[in-house]
Amino acid sequence: MHWTKSVLAAIATSALSLSIGAPAQTAPSPAQSAQSQPTGPEWWRHAVIYEIYPRSFQDSDGDGVGDLKGITSRLDYLHDLGIDAIWITPMYPSPGIDYGYDISDYTAIDPLYGTMADFDNLVAEAKKRDIRVIMDYVINHTSDQHKWFLESRSSRDNPKRDWYVWRDGKGETATDKGEQPNNWQSWFGHSAWQWDEKTRQYYCHYFYVQQPDLNWRNPEVHKAMDGVLDFWMKRGVAGFRIDAVSRLYEDPEMRDDPYLPGRNAYGDRNIQHKYTDDLPEVHDVLKEVRSVVDKYPGDPVLVTEADEPNVQALAKMYGNGDEVQLPMDFQIADVNKLSAPRFRELFNEIENNPAHGQPEYFFSNHDQPRQWDRYGDGEHNDQIAKLMAVLELTTRGTPQMYYGEELGMRTTDPARVEDVHDPIGKLGWPKEKGRDGERTPMQWDTTATAGFTNAAKPWLPIPPSASKYNVDAESKDPNSIFNTYKKLLALRRSNPALRDGAQISIGNDPDVFMYVRAVPGHAVVVALNMSNKQRSVMFIGLDKYGIHGLLKPIFSTGTGFAKSDTLILEPFAAYVGTTEP
């Protein structure tokens, strides 16, 4: 069901009079509300995406590493949970320096994960369960073992030399390599330039030394990478998550990046990536990628890793409806504390983004500590995890979950540098412990290896918390984090206001974030107490939002009515209410 401008205007101009420990806030203007609610039938507007790190989801062959058959064996779990699409991080052949993000062949499956037949079966079985498969499109760089780079570094006159970014050193001579071309830094520490003795030039790598950057100023690179998209679209995938998209281009004048105060975890001077990030040409590539996938039926979707500094920069990723449908909102993901004012500000901004694009929300992924730790206070983490589930699954947009999030999996960092797998953890220890902690195996049951594998030793250790936080145990507890997610996912699918409704923030309490989701004839109120104090909310004037009569909860944690118009919110409580039968 779609909103008309007249309906939105009626909602937007009706101020809600409520007592919530602070004066009421005026609702957005009619123009803001009408412009911020895009409509359309595309599947991804109502989908919930679930990120799977394939090494860690399910092992089927006893080698201690997850694989494609393992994912296929768990599709019923995902379907019953309420998942609409799975994004699988790279499963292409790779030397494994960056655990798959250093790709040596874009159009094959790493034998570690199975075969192309296994992949085809996964797509087919997922389709039977109305689950779509989204691939990871690593667009900025390849492995240094990719055949393209092996050719490129074989000689200066090789036809693929210009497929990568090569430069002479400053002051280079026949016997001296000179200084590095400029001061650009790798995101993973130290210089972004690596000397190649054979051809006596430096190549650029925004990430690890073993991940040379593709030269997107070369038309041949465009042609080859478009072919990668075609290959997987023809195999039935539903779209792509585009990795490190803002880093595709470097300044052709090779200007030094400005330095900032202080040093990072690797001991380098802090730097502003002014000439290696978010150059305008990125949007030309996004338009190109969109044009390739749009040739195929089924409304394929593009999701971008777009850690932009503000909503204005994020909105550019939508283009004019001809670039990306779902740029990942790192601003909201990385609030990293429970702050009702901050969440209210950011959700209002994305609701009114200048491109009128669909929001895409997440709170955990394979590159950041899990939300159970980042938002927990050390005492009420489970309760806060449930509150974050309500925030993620009742707001208007496309939510993206990370495997195990629905269990309250926590970050479990290695205790010793000798146990670290992730190279950035080895390089930056102990300030930077790497990303192993958020990539530990999925916790299915209470066995020694958590039902992930029958190998004696999984690729990463099973966290001690798996004995309590696992699918088997939590599915039997109606108040578990798992059942919180399952109920919310079902509610999101069935409730018309949560499925299609506009979203308008109400109130400006420093501790409680509240909003209305509404379609004509149906409205829902969400109240989230983001403090460790009991708070009360007095509802007066909700009829102006189409809510008549006494609110009744359709989902709640730690809440109850003290009287007909007052809601008591216990510390970190979440409430979802409506007047509908």
Coordinates of C-alpha atoms in Angstrom, one line a residue:
M1 CA 0.0 0.0 0.0
H2 CA 1.4 3.4 -1.0
W3 CA 1.1 6.8 0.7
T4 CA -0.4 9.7 -1.1
K5 CA 0.9 13.2 -0.5
S6 CA -2.4 14.2 1.1
V7 CA -2.3 11.4 3.7
L8 CA 1.4 12.2 4.5
A9 CA 0.6 15.8 4.8
A10 CA -2.2 15.1 7.2
I11 CA 0.1 13.0 9.4
A12 CA 3.0 15.4 9.2
T13 CA 1.1 18.5 10.2
S14 CA -0.6 16.9 13.2
A15 CA 1.7 17.6 16.2
L16 CA 1.6 14.9 18.9
S17 CA 1.0 16.3 22.4
L18 CA 2.7 13.9 24.8
S19 CA 4.5 14.0 28.0
I20 CA 7.7 12.1 27.9
G21 CA 9.9 14.0 30.3
A22 CA 10.5 16.8 27.7
P23 CA 8.4 19.0 25.5
A24 CA 6.7 17.5 22.4
Q25 CA 8.5 17.9 19.1
T26 CA 6.8 19.2 16.0
A27 CA 6.5 16.5 13.3
P28 CA 8.2 17.0 9.9
S29 CA 6.7 19.3 7.4
P30 CA 4.4 18.0 4.7
A31 CA 7.0 18.4 2.0
Q32 CA 9.6 16.6 4.1
S33 CA 7.3 13.6 4.8
A34 CA 5.9 13.3 1.3
Q35 CA 9.4 13.3 -0.2
S36 CA 11.0 10.9 2.2
Q37 CA 8.7 7.9 1.6
P38 CA 9.6 6.2 -1.8
T39 CA 7.2 3.7 -3.1
G40 CA 7.5 0.7 -5.4
P41 CA 6.8 -3.0 -5.6
E42 CA 10.4 -4.2 -5.7
W43 CA 11.1 -7.2 -3.4
W44 CA 14.0 -5.6 -1.7
R45 CA 11.9 -2.8 -0.2
H46 CA 10.3 -5.3 2.2
A47 CA 13.1 -7.8 2.5
V48 CA 15.3 -8.7 5.4
I49 CA 18.9 -9.5 4.3
Y50 CA 21.0 -11.9 6.3
E51 CA 24.8 -11.8 6.0
I52 CA 26.6 -15.1 6.0
Y53 CA 30.3 -15.4 6.5
P54 CA 30.8 -18.8 4.8
R55 CA 33.8 -20.0 6.7
S56 CA 31.8 -19.7 9.9
F57 CA 28.2 -20.7 9.2
Q58 CA 28.1 -24.5 8.8
D59 CA 30.7 -27.1 8.0
S60 CA 29.4 -30.1 6.0
D61 CA 32.5 -32.0 5.3
G62 CA 34.4 -32.1 8.7
D63 CA 37.3 -29.9 7.8
G64 CA 36.5 -27.2 10.4
V65 CA 35.5 -24.6 7.8
G66 CA 32.0 -23.7 6.7
D67 CA 31.0 -24.4 3.1
L68 CA 28.1 -24.1 0.6
K69 CA 26.6 -27.4 1.4
G70 CA 26.5 -26.3 5.0
I71 CA 24.6 -23.1 4.1
T72 CA 22.2 -25.2 2.0
S73 CA 21.5 -27.5 4.9
R74 CA 20.5 -24.5 7.0
L75 CA 18.1 -22.9 4.6
D76 CA 15.0 -24.2 6.4
Y77 CA 16.3 -22.4 9.6
L78 CA 16.6 -19.2 7.7
H79 CA 13.2 -19.5 6.1
D80 CA 11.6 -20.3 9.5
L81 CA 13.4 -17.4 11.0
G82 CA 11.9 -15.0 8.4
I83 CA 14.8 -14.2 6.1
D84 CA 14.2 -13.1 2.5
A85 CA 17.7 -12.9 1.1
I86 CA 21.2 -14.0 2.1
W87 CA 24.4 -12.0 1.3
I88 CA 27.3 -14.4 1.2
T89 CA 30.7 -12.9 1.6
P90 CA 33.3 -14.0 -1.0
M91 CA 33.5 -17.7 -1.8
Y92 CA 35.7 -17.3 -4.9
P93 CA 39.1 -18.9 -5.2
S94 CA 41.5 -17.0 -3.0
P95 CA 44.9 -17.4 -1.3
G96 CA 43.1 -16.4 1.9
I97 CA 45.2 -13.4 2.9
D98 CA 42.1 -11.4 3.5
Y99 CA 39.8 -14.5 3.9
G100 CA 38.2 -14.2 0.5
Y101 CA 38.5 -10.5 -0.2
D102 CA 41.7 -11.2 -2.2
I103 CA 40.2 -12.9 -5.2
S104 CA 42.2 -14.9 -7.7
D105 CA 39.2 -15.9 -9.9
Y106 CA 35.9 -14.0 -10.0
T107 CA 34.0 -16.7 -11.9
A108 CA 34.7 -19.8 -9.9
I109 CA 34.1 -21.3 -6.4
D110 CA 36.9 -21.9 -4.0
P111 CA 37.3 -25.7 -3.5
L112 CA 37.4 -24.9 0.2
Y113 CA 33.7 -24.1 0.0
G114 CA 32.6 -26.6 -2.6
T115 CA 31.9 -26.7 -6.3
M116 CA 29.9 -24.7 -8.9
A117 CA 27.3 -27.5 -8.7
D118 CA 27.1 -26.9 -5.0
F119 CA 26.5 -23.2 -5.6
D120 CA 23.8 -23.9 -8.3
N121 CA 22.1 -26.2 -5.9
L122 CA 22.2 -23.6 -3.1
V123 CA 20.5 -21.0 -5.4
A124 CA 17.9 -23.5 -6.5
E125 CA 17.1 -24.7 -2.9
A126 CA 17.0 -21.1 -1.7
K127 CA 14.5 -20.2 -4.4
K128 CA 12.2 -23.0 -3.3
R129 CA 12.1 -21.3 0.1
D130 CA 11.6 -17.8 -1.4
I131 CA 15.2 -16.8 -0.3
R132 CA 17.3 -14.9 -2.7
V133 CA 21.1 -15.1 -3.0
I134 CA 23.3 -11.9 -3.1
M135 CA 26.9 -12.2 -4.1
D136 CA 29.8 -10.1 -2.8
Y137 CA 31.3 -8.0 -5.7
V138 CA 34.9 -7.1 -4.8
I139 CA 35.4 -4.3 -7.3
N140 CA 38.4 -2.3 -6.1
H141 CA 41.2 -4.9 -6.1
T142 CA 42.2 -8.5 -6.9
S143 CA 44.6 -10.9 -5.3
D144 CA 48.2 -10.6 -6.4
Q145 CA 47.7 -14.2 -7.5
H146 CA 45.0 -13.4 -10.0
K147 CA 46.0 -14.2 -13.6
W148 CA 45.4 -10.5 -14.5
F149 CA 47.9 -9.3 -12.0
L150 CA 50.4 -12.0 -12.8
E151 CA 50.4 -10.8 -16.4
S152 CA 50.5 -7.2 -15.4
R153 CA 53.6 -7.5 -13.3
S154 CA 55.4 -9.8 -15.8
S155 CA 56.7 -6.8 -17.8
R156 CA 56.1 -3.1 -18.4
D157 CA 54.9 -3.7 -21.9
N158 CA 52.4 -6.6 -21.1
P159 CA 48.9 -5.8 -22.4
K160 CA 47.5 -6.0 -18.9
R161 CA 50.1 -3.7 -17.4
D162 CA 47.6 -0.8 -17.3
W163 CA 44.9 -3.0 -15.6
Y164 CA 46.5 -2.0 -12.3
V165 CA 47.9 1.3 -10.9
W166 CA 51.7 1.4 -11.5
R167 CA 54.0 4.4 -10.8
D168 CA 57.7 5.2 -10.9
G169 CA 59.3 6.1 -7.6
K170 CA 60.4 9.7 -6.9
G171 CA 64.0 10.1 -8.0
E172 CA 64.2 6.5 -9.3
T173 CA 67.4 5.6 -11.1
A174 CA 68.7 2.4 -12.7
T175 CA 70.1 1.3 -9.4
D176 CA 67.8 3.1 -6.8
K177 CA 64.1 2.6 -6.6
G178 CA 63.7 6.2 -5.2
E179 CA 61.0 7.3 -2.8
Q180 CA 57.4 6.1 -2.9
P181 CA 55.3 8.0 -5.4
N182 CA 53.4 9.9 -2.6
N183 CA 52.2 9.5 1.0
W184 CA 49.0 7.5 0.4
Q185 CA 48.3 4.9 3.1
S186 CA 46.8 1.5 3.1
W187 CA 43.6 1.2 5.1
F188 CA 45.3 -1.8 6.8
G189 CA 48.4 0.1 7.8
H190 CA 51.5 1.7 6.4
S191 CA 52.1 2.7 2.8
A192 CA 49.7 2.1 -0.1
W193 CA 52.7 1.5 -2.4
Q194 CA 54.6 -1.7 -2.9
W195 CA 57.9 -2.0 -4.8
D196 CA 58.1 -4.6 -7.6
E197 CA 61.8 -5.4 -8.2
K198 CA 61.3 -7.2 -11.5
T199 CA 59.6 -4.3 -13.3
R200 CA 61.0 -1.6 -11.1
Q201 CA 57.8 0.2 -10.3
Y202 CA 55.5 0.6 -7.4
Y203 CA 51.9 -0.7 -7.5
C204 CA 49.1 0.8 -5.4
H205 CA 47.1 -1.3 -2.9
Y206 CA 44.5 0.4 -0.8
F207 CA 44.3 -2.7 1.4
Y208 CA 46.9 -5.5 1.9
V209 CA 50.0 -5.7 -0.1
Q210 CA 48.6 -8.8 -1.7
Q211 CA 45.5 -6.8 -2.9
P212 CA 46.6 -4.6 -5.8
D213 CA 44.1 -2.0 -6.9
L214 CA 42.5 -2.3 -10.3
N215 CA 42.9 0.7 -12.6
W216 CA 39.3 1.7 -13.3
R217 CA 40.5 4.4 -15.7
N218 CA 41.2 1.5 -18.2
P219 CA 38.1 0.6 -20.3
E220 CA 39.3 -3.0 -20.5
V221 CA 38.9 -3.3 -16.7
H222 CA 35.3 -2.1 -17.1
K223 CA 34.6 -4.7 -19.7
A224 CA 36.1 -7.6 -17.7
M225 CA 34.3 -6.6 -14.5
D226 CA 31.0 -6.2 -16.3
G227 CA 31.5 -9.7 -17.5
V228 CA 31.8 -10.9 -13.9
L229 CA 28.3 -9.4 -13.2
D230 CA 26.9 -11.2 -16.2
F231 CA 28.4 -14.5 -15.2
W232 CA 26.7 -14.6 -11.8
M233 CA 23.4 -13.0 -12.9
K234 CA 23.0 -15.8 -15.4
R235 CA 23.4 -18.3 -12.6
G236 CA 20.4 -16.8 -10.8
V237 CA 21.7 -14.5 -8.2
A238 CA 19.5 -11.6 -7.0
G239 CA 22.1 -8.9 -6.9
F240 CA 25.4 -7.8 -5.4
R241 CA 26.9 -6.2 -2.3
I242 CA 29.6 -4.0 -3.8
D243 CA 32.8 -3.9 -1.6
A244 CA 34.9 -0.8 -0.9
V245 CA 33.1 1.1 -3.7
S246 CA 34.3 4.6 -2.7
R247 CA 37.9 3.6 -3.2
L248 CA 37.8 2.8 -6.9
Y249 CA 39.7 5.9 -8.2
E250 CA 42.8 7.6 -7.2
D251 CA 43.8 11.2 -7.9
P252 CA 45.5 11.2 -11.4
E253 CA 47.7 14.1 -10.2
M254 CA 49.0 11.8 -7.4
R255 CA 48.8 14.6 -4.8
D256 CA 49.7 13.8 -1.2
D257 CA 46.8 13.2 1.2
P258 CA 46.6 15.8 4.1
Y259 CA 47.9 14.6 7.5
L260 CA 45.7 14.8 10.6
P261 CA 46.8 15.0 14.3
G262 CA 47.8 11.8 16.0
R263 CA 48.7 8.3 15.0
N264 CA 46.7 5.1 14.3
A265 CA 46.9 1.6 15.7
Y266 CA 49.6 0.7 13.3
G267 CA 51.8 3.7 14.3
D268 CA 51.2 5.7 11.1
R269 CA 50.4 9.3 11.1
N270 CA 46.6 9.8 10.8
I271 CA 45.6 10.9 7.3
Q272 CA 42.6 12.2 5.4
H273 CA 42.0 10.0 2.4
K274 CA 41.2 13.1 0.3
Y275 CA 42.7 11.9 -3.0
T276 CA 41.9 8.2 -2.8
D277 CA 38.3 8.1 -1.6
D278 CA 34.9 9.2 -3.0
L279 CA 36.2 10.7 -6.3
P280 CA 33.3 11.7 -8.6
E281 CA 34.1 9.0 -11.2
V282 CA 32.8 6.4 -8.7
H283 CA 29.3 7.3 -9.7
D284 CA 29.9 6.6 -13.3
V285 CA 30.9 3.0 -12.4
L286 CA 27.8 2.6 -10.2
K287 CA 25.6 3.7 -13.1
E288 CA 27.4 1.1 -15.3
V289 CA 27.0 -1.7 -12.8
R290 CA 23.3 -0.8 -12.4
S291 CA 22.8 -0.9 -16.2
V292 CA 24.4 -4.4 -16.4
V293 CA 22.2 -6.0 -13.7
D294 CA 19.1 -4.2 -14.9
K295 CA 19.2 -6.3 -18.1
Y296 CA 18.0 -9.2 -16.0
P297 CA 14.5 -9.9 -14.6
G298 CA 13.5 -10.0 -11.0
D299 CA 14.4 -6.5 -9.8
P300 CA 18.1 -7.3 -9.0
V301 CA 19.4 -5.2 -6.1
L302 CA 22.7 -3.4 -5.5
V303 CA 24.0 -2.9 -1.9
T304 CA 27.1 -0.8 -1.3
E305 CA 29.6 -0.7 1.4
A306 CA 29.3 3.1 1.6
D307 CA 30.8 4.3 4.9
E308 CA 30.0 7.9 4.0
P309 CA 30.6 10.7 6.5
N310 CA 27.0 12.1 6.4
V311 CA 23.6 11.6 4.8
Q312 CA 24.3 14.0 1.9
A313 CA 27.3 11.9 0.8
L314 CA 25.3 8.7 1.3
A315 CA 22.4 10.0 -0.8
K316 CA 24.8 10.5 -3.8
M317 CA 25.0 6.7 -4.0
Y318 CA 21.4 6.5 -5.1
G319 CA 22.1 8.8 -8.1
N320 CA 18.9 9.7 -9.9
G321 CA 17.5 6.3 -9.2
D322 CA 20.1 4.9 -11.6
E323 CA 22.9 3.8 -9.2
V324 CA 22.4 1.8 -6.0
Q325 CA 19.1 0.9 -4.4
L326 CA 20.6 0.2 -0.9
P327 CA 23.7 2.0 0.3
M328 CA 24.6 0.7 3.7
D329 CA 24.0 3.3 6.4
F330 CA 27.2 3.3 8.5
Q331 CA 26.2 6.5 10.3
I332 CA 23.4 4.7 12.1
A333 CA 25.4 1.5 12.4
D334 CA 28.2 3.2 14.1
V335 CA 26.5 5.4 16.7
N336 CA 28.0 2.8 19.1
K337 CA 26.1 4.0 22.2
L338 CA 22.5 4.1 23.2
S339 CA 21.6 7.7 22.5
A340 CA 17.9 8.6 21.8
P341 CA 18.8 12.1 20.5
R342 CA 21.5 10.8 18.1
F343 CA 19.3 8.0 16.7
R344 CA 16.4 10.4 16.4
E345 CA 18.6 12.9 14.5
L346 CA 20.1 10.2 12.1
F347 CA 16.8 8.5 11.4
N348 CA 15.2 11.8 10.6
E349 CA 18.0 12.7 8.3
I350 CA 17.8 9.4 6.3
E351 CA 14.0 9.6 6.2
N352 CA 14.5 13.0 4.5
N353 CA 17.5 12.2 2.4
P354 CA 17.8 14.4 -0.7
A355 CA 17.6 11.4 -3.1
H356 CA 14.5 10.1 -1.4
G357 CA 16.2 6.7 -1.4
Q358 CA 15.3 3.5 0.6
P359 CA 17.3 3.3 3.8
E360 CA 19.4 0.2 4.6
Y361 CA 20.2 -0.5 8.2
F362 CA 22.5 -2.9 10.0
F363 CA 24.3 -3.0 13.4
S364 CA 26.8 -5.8 12.9
N365 CA 28.9 -7.2 10.1
H366 CA 32.1 -9.2 9.5
D367 CA 34.3 -6.1 9.9
Q368 CA 33.1 -4.6 13.2
P369 CA 32.7 -5.9 16.7
R370 CA 29.3 -7.4 17.3
Q371 CA 26.4 -5.2 18.5
W372 CA 25.9 -7.2 21.7
D373 CA 29.2 -5.8 22.9
R374 CA 29.2 -2.4 21.2
Y375 CA 25.8 -1.3 22.6
G376 CA 25.7 -3.4 25.7
D377 CA 26.6 -1.9 29.1
G378 CA 28.1 -5.0 30.6
E379 CA 25.1 -5.7 32.8
H380 CA 22.0 -5.5 30.6
N381 CA 23.4 -6.7 27.3
D382 CA 20.6 -9.2 26.6
Q383 CA 17.9 -6.6 27.2
I384 CA 19.7 -4.1 25.1
A385 CA 20.1 -6.7 22.3
K386 CA 16.3 -7.1 22.3
L387 CA 15.9 -3.3 22.2
M388 CA 18.3 -3.1 19.2
A389 CA 16.3 -5.8 17.5
V390 CA 13.2 -3.7 17.8
L391 CA 15.1 -0.7 16.4
E392 CA 16.4 -2.6 13.5
L393 CA 13.2 -4.4 12.5
T394 CA 10.5 -1.8 13.1
T395 CA 12.0 1.1 11.3
R396 CA 11.2 1.9 7.7
G397 CA 13.9 0.5 5.4
T398 CA 15.7 -2.7 4.5
P399 CA 17.3 -4.3 7.5
Q400 CA 20.5 -6.3 7.2
M401 CA 21.3 -8.9 9.9
Y402 CA 24.6 -10.6 10.6
Y403 CA 24.6 -14.3 11.3
G404 CA 24.3 -15.1 15.0
E405 CA 23.0 -11.6 15.7
E406 CA 19.7 -13.2 16.5
L407 CA 21.3 -15.2 19.2
G408 CA 23.2 -12.4 20.9
M409 CA 26.6 -13.7 19.8
R410 CA 29.3 -11.6 21.2
T411 CA 32.8 -10.6 20.0
T412 CA 35.4 -13.1 21.2
D413 CA 38.8 -11.7 20.4
P414 CA 41.9 -14.0 20.5
A415 CA 43.7 -13.9 23.8
R416 CA 47.2 -14.1 22.3
V417 CA 48.8 -12.7 19.2
E418 CA 49.8 -16.3 18.3
D419 CA 46.2 -17.2 17.9
V420 CA 45.3 -14.3 15.5
H421 CA 44.2 -15.2 11.9
D422 CA 43.4 -11.8 10.6
P423 CA 46.6 -10.1 9.3
I424 CA 45.6 -6.6 10.6
G425 CA 45.4 -8.2 14.1
K426 CA 49.0 -9.4 13.7
L427 CA 50.1 -6.1 12.4
G428 CA 48.3 -3.9 15.0
W429 CA 48.4 -6.1 18.1
P430 CA 47.5 -5.3 20.9
K431 CA 45.7 -2.0 19.9
E432 CA 44.2 -3.7 16.9
K433 CA 43.3 -7.3 17.5
G434 CA 41.8 -8.0 14.1
R435 CA 38.4 -9.2 13.1
D436 CA 38.5 -12.8 14.3
G437 CA 36.3 -11.9 17.2
E438 CA 33.3 -11.2 15.2
R439 CA 33.8 -14.1 12.8
T440 CA 33.6 -17.1 15.2
P441 CA 31.5 -20.1 14.2
M442 CA 27.7 -20.0 14.3
Q443 CA 26.3 -21.4 17.6
W444 CA 23.7 -24.1 16.8
D445 CA 23.7 -26.2 19.9
T446 CA 25.5 -27.0 23.2
T447 CA 28.0 -29.5 21.9
A448 CA 31.7 -28.8 22.1
T449 CA 31.8 -27.5 18.6
A450 CA 28.4 -25.8 18.8
G451 CA 26.9 -28.0 16.0
F452 CA 29.1 -26.0 13.5
T453 CA 31.4 -28.9 12.6
N454 CA 32.3 -32.5 13.6
A455 CA 36.0 -31.6 13.3
A456 CA 37.9 -31.7 16.5
K457 CA 39.1 -28.1 15.9
P458 CA 37.1 -25.5 13.9
W459 CA 39.0 -22.8 12.1
L460 CA 38.3 -20.4 14.9
P461 CA 37.6 -21.4 18.5
I462 CA 34.0 -21.8 19.7
P463 CA 33.3 -19.0 22.3
P464 CA 32.5 -20.1 25.8
S465 CA 29.2 -18.2 25.5
A466 CA 28.0 -20.8 23.0
S467 CA 26.9 -23.0 25.9
K468 CA 24.1 -20.6 26.6
Y469 CA 23.6 -18.6 23.4
N470 CA 22.8 -21.1 20.7
V471 CA 19.8 -21.9 18.5
D472 CA 18.8 -25.1 20.3
A473 CA 18.7 -23.6 23.8
E474 CA 17.2 -20.2 22.8
S475 CA 14.5 -21.6 20.6
K476 CA 13.1 -23.3 23.7
D477 CA 13.0 -20.0 25.8
P478 CA 10.1 -17.7 24.8
N479 CA 12.0 -14.7 26.2
S480 CA 15.3 -15.4 24.5
I481 CA 17.0 -13.0 22.0
F482 CA 16.4 -15.5 19.3
N483 CA 12.6 -15.6 19.9
T484 CA 12.6 -11.8 20.1
Y485 CA 14.0 -11.7 16.5
K486 CA 11.7 -14.4 15.3
K487 CA 8.6 -12.6 16.7
L488 CA 9.7 -9.3 15.3
L489 CA 10.4 -10.7 11.8
A490 CA 7.0 -12.3 11.7
L491 CA 5.4 -9.0 12.9
R492 CA 7.3 -7.0 10.3
R493 CA 6.0 -9.3 7.5
S494 CA 2.4 -9.3 8.7
N495 CA 1.7 -5.9 10.0
P496 CA 0.8 -3.4 7.2
A497 CA 2.2 -0.3 9.0
L498 CA 5.5 -2.0 9.7
R499 CA 5.7 -3.3 6.2
D500 CA 4.6 -0.3 4.2
G501 CA 4.2 2.6 6.6
A502 CA 5.7 6.0 6.7
Q503 CA 7.9 6.7 9.7
I504 CA 7.7 9.9 11.8
S505 CA 9.7 10.5 15.0
I506 CA 7.7 11.9 17.9
G507 CA 8.9 13.6 21.1
N508 CA 12.4 14.7 22.0
D509 CA 13.1 13.0 25.3
P510 CA 16.8 12.5 26.0
D511 CA 16.2 8.9 27.0
V512 CA 13.3 7.6 24.8
F513 CA 13.3 7.3 21.0
M514 CA 9.7 7.1 19.7
Y515 CA 8.2 7.0 16.3
V516 CA 5.0 6.2 14.5
R517 CA 4.7 3.8 11.5
A518 CA 1.4 4.3 9.7
V519 CA -0.6 3.5 6.6
P520 CA -4.2 4.7 6.0
G521 CA -6.3 2.9 8.6
H522 CA -3.5 1.3 10.5
A523 CA -0.8 2.8 12.8
V524 CA 1.9 1.5 15.1
V525 CA 3.8 3.4 17.9
V526 CA 7.3 2.3 18.9
A527 CA 8.9 3.5 22.1
L528 CA 12.5 2.6 23.0
N529 CA 13.9 3.4 26.4
M530 CA 17.6 3.8 25.8
S531 CA 18.5 4.5 29.4
N532 CA 19.0 2.5 32.6
K533 CA 16.2 4.4 34.3
Q534 CA 12.5 3.8 34.4
R535 CA 10.7 6.2 32.1
S536 CA 7.0 7.0 31.7
V537 CA 5.3 8.1 28.5
M538 CA 1.9 9.8 28.5
F539 CA 0.0 9.4 25.3
I540 CA -2.2 12.4 24.5
G541 CA -3.4 13.2 21.0
L542 CA -2.5 10.0 19.2
D543 CA -5.8 10.2 17.4
K544 CA -4.2 12.7 15.2
Y545 CA -2.0 9.9 13.9
G546 CA -5.0 7.7 13.2
I547 CA -4.6 5.9 16.5
H548 CA -7.9 5.9 18.4
G549 CA -8.6 4.3 21.8
L550 CA -6.3 2.5 24.2
L551 CA -3.0 1.3 22.7
K552 CA -2.4 -2.4 23.2
P553 CA 1.1 -4.0 22.8
I554 CA 1.8 -6.2 19.9
F555 CA 5.3 -6.6 21.1
S556 CA 7.0 -5.5 24.3
T557 CA 9.9 -6.1 26.7
G558 CA 9.6 -4.9 30.3
T559 CA 6.6 -2.6 29.8
G560 CA 3.1 -2.1 31.2
F561 CA 0.3 0.4 31.4
A562 CA 0.1 2.2 34.7
K563 CA -3.2 3.8 33.6
S564 CA -5.1 4.3 30.3
D565 CA -2.8 6.9 28.8
T566 CA 0.5 6.3 30.5
L567 CA 3.1 3.7 29.5
I568 CA 5.8 2.6 32.0
L569 CA 9.1 1.8 30.3
E570 CA 11.5 -0.2 32.4
P571 CA 15.3 0.3 31.8
F572 CA 16.2 -0.6 28.2
A573 CA 12.6 -1.6 27.5
A574 CA 11.0 -1.7 24.0
Y575 CA 7.3 -1.3 23.2
V576 CA 5.4 -1.7 20.0
G577 CA 1.7 -0.9 20.3
T578 CA -1.4 -0.4 18.2
T579 CA -5.2 0.0 18.5
E580 CA -5.9 -2.4 15.7
P581 CA -7.6 -5.8 16.5

